[in-house]
mmCIF file of C-alpha atoms in Angstrom:
data_model
loop_
_atom_site.group_PDB
_atom_site.id
_atom_site.type_symbol
_atom_site.label_atom_id
_atom_site.label_comp_id
_atom_site.label_asym_id
_atom_site.label_seq_id
_atom_site.Cartn_x
_atom_site.Cartn_y
_atom_site.Cartn_z
ATOM 1 C CA MET A 1 2.862 -8.279 33.350
ATOM 2 C CA ARG A 2 5.667 -5.771 32.752
ATOM 3 C CA LEU A 3 6.352 -4.221 29.516
ATOM 4 C CA THR A 4 9.818 -5.190 28.389
ATOM 5 C CA LYS A 5 11.689 -3.249 25.730
ATOM 6 C CA ASP A 6 11.077 -6.228 23.196
ATOM 7 C CA LEU A 7 7.361 -6.456 24.117
ATOM 8 C CA LYS A 8 6.899 -2.721 23.469
ATOM 9 C CA SER A 9 8.441 -3.155 20.162
ATOM 10 C CA GLU A 10 6.270 -6.096 19.266
ATOM 11 C CA ILE A 11 3.204 -4.091 20.362
ATOM 12 C CA VAL A 12 4.285 -1.172 18.150
ATOM 13 C CA ALA A 13 5.097 -3.447 15.035
ATOM 14 C CA ASN A 14 1.785 -5.212 15.416
ATOM 15 C CA ALA A 15 -0.245 -1.920 15.488
ATOM 16 C CA ILE A 16 1.715 -0.724 12.539
ATOM 17 C CA ARG A 17 1.467 -3.813 10.409
ATOM 18 C CA SER A 18 -2.432 -3.823 11.176
ATOM 19 C CA THR A 19 -2.843 -0.098 10.425
ATOM 20 C CA PHE A 20 -0.829 0.010 7.068
ATOM 21 C CA LYS A 21 -1.615 -3.652 5.984
ATOM 22 C CA ASP A 22 -3.905 -2.419 3.072
ATOM 23 C CA ARG A 23 -1.719 0.369 2.061
ATOM 24 C CA LEU A 24 1.589 -1.668 2.051
ATOM 25 C CA ALA A 25 -0.234 -4.220 -0.181
ATOM 26 C CA ALA A 26 -1.293 -1.431 -2.490
ATOM 27 C CA MET A 27 2.120 0.066 -2.723
ATOM 28 C CA GLU A 28 3.584 -3.502 -3.674
ATOM 29 C CA SER A 29 0.900 -3.900 -6.237
ATOM 30 C CA ASP A 30 1.586 -0.328 -7.643
ATOM 31 C CA LYS A 31 5.432 -1.099 -7.820
ATOM 32 C CA SER A 32 4.759 -4.531 -9.547
ATOM 33 C CA ASP A 33 2.257 -2.826 -11.985
ATOM 34 C CA PHE A 34 5.128 -0.160 -12.781
ATOM 35 C CA ALA A 35 7.586 -2.920 -13.428
ATOM 36 C CA ASP A 36 5.339 -4.614 -15.781
ATOM 37 C CA GLU A 37 4.892 -1.309 -17.473
ATOM 38 C CA VAL A 38 8.710 -0.679 -17.812
ATOM 39 C CA TYR A 39 8.946 -4.277 -19.058
ATOM 40 C CA ARG A 40 6.404 -3.775 -21.768
ATOM 41 C CA PHE A 41 7.966 -0.356 -22.608
ATOM 42 C CA VAL A 42 11.389 -1.916 -23.189
ATOM 43 C CA VAL A 43 10.506 -5.051 -24.680
ATOM 44 C CA GLY A 44 7.116 -4.263 -26.620
ATOM 45 C CA GLU A 45 6.252 -6.268 -29.483
ATOM 46 C CA HIS A 46 9.468 -8.293 -29.111
ATOM 47 C CA GLU A 47 8.195 -10.201 -26.119
ATOM 48 C CA GLN A 48 6.981 -13.149 -28.410
ATOM 49 C CA ALA A 49 10.345 -13.166 -30.247
ATOM 50 C CA ILE A 50 12.361 -13.181 -26.918
ATOM 51 C CA ASN A 51 10.158 -16.088 -25.525
ATOM 52 C CA ASP A 52 10.721 -18.038 -28.709
ATOM 53 C CA LEU A 53 14.440 -18.057 -28.463
ATOM 54 C CA PRO A 54 16.264 -21.139 -27.021
ATOM 55 C CA GLU A 55 16.007 -21.573 -23.209
ATOM 56 C CA GLY A 56 18.925 -19.910 -21.494
ATOM 57 C CA PHE A 57 19.227 -17.025 -24.208
ATOM 58 C CA PHE A 58 17.846 -14.432 -21.835
ATOM 59 C CA SER A 59 17.840 -15.235 -18.096
ATOM 60 C CA ARG A 60 14.579 -15.618 -16.407
ATOM 61 C CA THR A 61 13.983 -13.074 -13.629
ATOM 62 C CA LYS A 62 11.052 -11.293 -11.637
ATOM 63 C CA THR A 63 13.340 -8.352 -11.015
ATOM 64 C CA ILE A 64 14.224 -5.310 -13.256
ATOM 65 C CA ARG A 65 16.578 -2.605 -12.778
ATOM 66 C CA ALA A 66 17.172 0.463 -14.601
ATOM 67 C CA PHE A 67 18.056 4.114 -14.407
ATOM 68 C CA PHE A 68 15.371 6.495 -14.943
ATOM 69 C CA GLY A 69 15.495 9.948 -16.157
ATOM 70 C CA ASP A 70 18.864 11.771 -15.310
ATOM 71 C CA ASN A 71 18.902 9.997 -11.914
ATOM 72 C CA ASN A 72 22.262 8.094 -11.476
ATOM 73 C CA ASN A 73 20.869 5.814 -8.785
ATOM 74 C CA PRO A 74 19.382 2.697 -10.268
ATOM 75 C CA GLU A 75 15.860 1.635 -9.276
ATOM 76 C CA GLU A 76 14.929 -2.140 -8.760
ATOM 77 C CA PHE A 77 11.308 -3.350 -8.818
ATOM 78 C CA ASN A 78 9.746 -6.774 -8.896
ATOM 79 C CA MET A 79 7.309 -7.646 -11.808
ATOM 80 C CA THR A 80 4.041 -9.495 -11.263
ATOM 81 C CA GLU A 81 5.548 -12.675 -12.679
ATOM 82 C CA VAL A 82 8.960 -14.328 -13.866
ATOM 83 C CA ARG A 83 9.734 -13.303 -17.397
ATOM 84 C CA ARG A 84 12.798 -13.773 -19.817
ATOM 85 C CA THR A 85 14.461 -10.436 -19.412
ATOM 86 C CA PRO A 86 17.112 -8.796 -21.653
ATOM 87 C CA TYR A 87 20.317 -8.394 -19.866
ATOM 88 C CA LEU A 88 20.447 -4.539 -19.585
ATOM 89 C CA LEU A 89 17.234 -4.653 -17.912
ATOM 90 C CA GLY A 90 18.078 -7.475 -15.542
ATOM 91 C CA PRO A 91 18.775 -7.368 -11.779
ATOM 92 C CA ARG A 92 22.494 -7.295 -12.088
ATOM 93 C CA TRP A 93 23.988 -4.393 -10.296
ATOM 94 C CA SER A 94 26.239 -2.790 -12.965
ATOM 95 C CA SER A 95 26.855 0.689 -14.506
ATOM 96 C CA ASP A 96 25.524 -0.522 -17.968
ATOM 97 C CA SER A 97 22.029 -1.002 -16.810
ATOM 98 C CA MET A 98 19.468 0.413 -19.081
ATOM 99 C CA ARG A 99 18.664 3.981 -18.853
ATOM 100 C CA ILE A 100 14.856 4.995 -19.471
ATOM 101 C CA LYS A 101 14.138 8.636 -20.200
ATOM 102 C CA ASP A 102 10.555 8.217 -21.553
ATOM 103 C CA THR A 103 8.592 11.072 -19.967
ATOM 104 C CA LYS A 104 5.660 8.884 -19.215
ATOM 105 C CA ILE A 105 7.531 6.307 -17.580
ATOM 106 C CA VAL A 106 9.766 8.710 -15.568
ATOM 107 C CA GLU A 107 6.533 10.579 -14.432
ATOM 108 C CA ALA A 108 4.794 7.275 -13.305
ATOM 109 C CA LEU A 109 7.991 6.696 -11.251
ATOM 110 C CA LYS A 110 7.894 10.190 -9.609
ATOM 111 C CA LYS A 111 4.251 9.682 -8.619
ATOM 112 C CA LEU A 112 5.046 6.244 -7.250
ATOM 113 C CA SER A 113 8.055 7.623 -5.188
ATOM 114 C CA LYS A 114 5.936 10.339 -3.691
ATOM 115 C CA LYS A 115 3.167 7.853 -2.710
ATOM 116 C CA ARG A 116 6.022 5.762 -1.173
ATOM 117 C CA ILE A 117 7.582 8.739 0.706
ATOM 118 C CA GLN A 118 4.171 9.873 2.108
ATOM 119 C CA LEU A 119 3.263 6.252 3.136
ATOM 120 C CA ASN A 120 6.903 6.130 5.031
ATOM 121 C CA LYS A 121 5.981 9.457 6.652
ATOM 122 C CA ASP A 122 2.809 8.143 7.893
ATOM 123 C CA ILE A 123 4.312 5.007 9.330
ATOM 124 C CA ASP A 124 7.184 7.147 11.127
ATOM 125 C CA THR A 125 4.368 9.481 12.549
ATOM 126 C CA LEU A 126 2.480 6.537 13.861
ATOM 127 C CA LYS A 127 5.566 4.800 15.139
ATOM 128 C CA THR A 128 6.547 7.799 17.043
ATOM 129 C CA THR A 129 3.026 8.411 18.694
ATOM 130 C CA LEU A 130 2.839 4.596 19.476
ATOM 131 C CA ASN A 131 6.322 4.628 20.963
ATOM 132 C CA GLY A 132 5.405 7.454 23.077
ATOM 133 C CA VAL A 133 2.271 5.654 24.438
ATOM 134 C CA VAL A 134 3.991 2.490 25.239
ATOM 135 C CA ASN A 135 7.029 4.032 26.797
ATOM 136 C CA SER A 136 4.830 6.078 29.298
ATOM 137 C CA VAL A 137 3.592 2.940 30.853
ATOM 138 C CA SER A 138 5.277 0.025 32.438
ATOM 139 C CA THR A 139 2.720 -2.859 32.675
ATOM 140 C CA ILE A 140 0.025 -4.142 30.129
ATOM 141 C CA LYS A 141 -2.659 -3.437 32.580
ATOM 142 C CA ARG A 142 -1.700 0.254 32.651
ATOM 143 C CA LEU A 143 -1.357 0.369 28.833
ATOM 144 C CA GLN A 144 -4.727 -1.055 28.604
ATOM 145 C CA GLU A 145 -6.037 1.418 30.784
ATOM 146 C CA VAL A 146 -4.458 4.320 28.995
ATOM 147 C CA TRP A 147 -5.078 2.727 25.517
ATOM 148 C CA PRO A 148 -7.936 0.336 25.638
ATOM 149 C CA GLU A 149 -7.737 -0.139 21.847
ATOM 150 C CA SER A 150 -4.293 -1.635 22.289
ATOM 151 C CA THR A 151 -5.614 -5.152 23.193
ATOM 152 C CA PRO A 152 -5.437 -6.598 19.648
ATOM 153 C CA PHE A 153 -1.851 -5.544 19.357
ATOM 154 C CA ILE A 154 -0.711 -7.225 22.583
ATOM 155 C CA PRO A 155 0.680 -10.774 21.803
ATOM 156 C CA ALA A 156 -1.211 -13.801 23.030
ATOM 157 C CA TRP A 157 1.560 -14.937 25.081
ATOM 158 C CA ALA A 158 1.843 -11.723 27.075
ATOM 159 C CA LYS A 159 -1.874 -11.463 27.850
ATOM 160 C CA GLU A 160 -1.678 -14.695 29.975
ATOM 161 C CA GLU A 161 -1.652 -14.038 33.660
ATOM 162 C CA LYS A 162 1.271 -15.901 35.203
ATOM 163 C CA ASN A 163 -0.033 -16.627 38.807
ATOM 164 C CA LEU A 164 3.173 -17.620 40.495
ATOM 165 C CA PRO A 165 2.739 -19.674 43.882
ATOM 166 C CA ALA A 166 3.034 -17.153 46.756
ATOM 167 C CA VAL A 167 6.228 -17.702 48.936
ATOM 168 C CA ILE A 168 5.667 -17.174 52.574
ATOM 169 C CA ALA A 169 8.374 -15.600 54.404
ATOM 170 C CA LYS A 170 7.982 -18.034 57.414
ATOM 171 C CA ASP A 171 8.479 -20.919 55.087
ATOM 172 C CA ILE A 172 11.600 -19.041 53.597
ATOM 173 C CA ASN A 173 13.057 -18.553 57.057
ATOM 174 C CA GLN A 174 12.380 -22.021 57.986
ATOM 175 C CA LEU A 175 14.239 -23.290 54.911
ATOM 176 C CA ILE A 176 17.236 -21.040 55.455
ATOM 177 C CA LYS A 177 17.422 -22.493 59.231
ATOM 178 C CA LYS A 178 17.115 -25.998 57.910
ATOM 179 C CA MET A 179 19.944 -25.535 55.295
ATOM 180 C CA LYS A 180 22.370 -23.756 57.953
ATOM 181 C CA ALA A 181 21.607 -26.776 60.463
ATOM 182 C CA ALA A 182 22.501 -29.146 57.619
ATOM 183 C CA ALA A 183 25.867 -27.800 57.382
#
């Protein structure tokens, strides 16, 4: 089977997803843990009081948004669960979002950002390499010869051999003569 542009993209995406599945899940977990840490920092001992307020007093959300340190670009993170969240920490896109300058929190964000940047670099490096391999061949058979380990990344529908019935030239010529004669 020929490798189309879409099939090549799907093979590359499958390989990246498989390779980085655990690291991406760990990154999401780290981001949620960080969001929980920010929530606890802001709300602290007032969480019970916030939860005791009448329903609707604070919106319920899983997303927090804040400015960190001197950065003028707000960051947004999802907590591990939906919580009542004070307005200034909520997900609204406004200039009055909370600014957090606590050194411990800002350093934790920097560490998380470095980890995220490295993960993105690793993904880009692998993607470039994989694109080089899949673009160097034109069929699945040849891809498997060049890179035998590619088999798990090839979609099942593309692995099926499509044996089309062979059309014999003699039959085509007879059909053409028949169609001309019918006119």
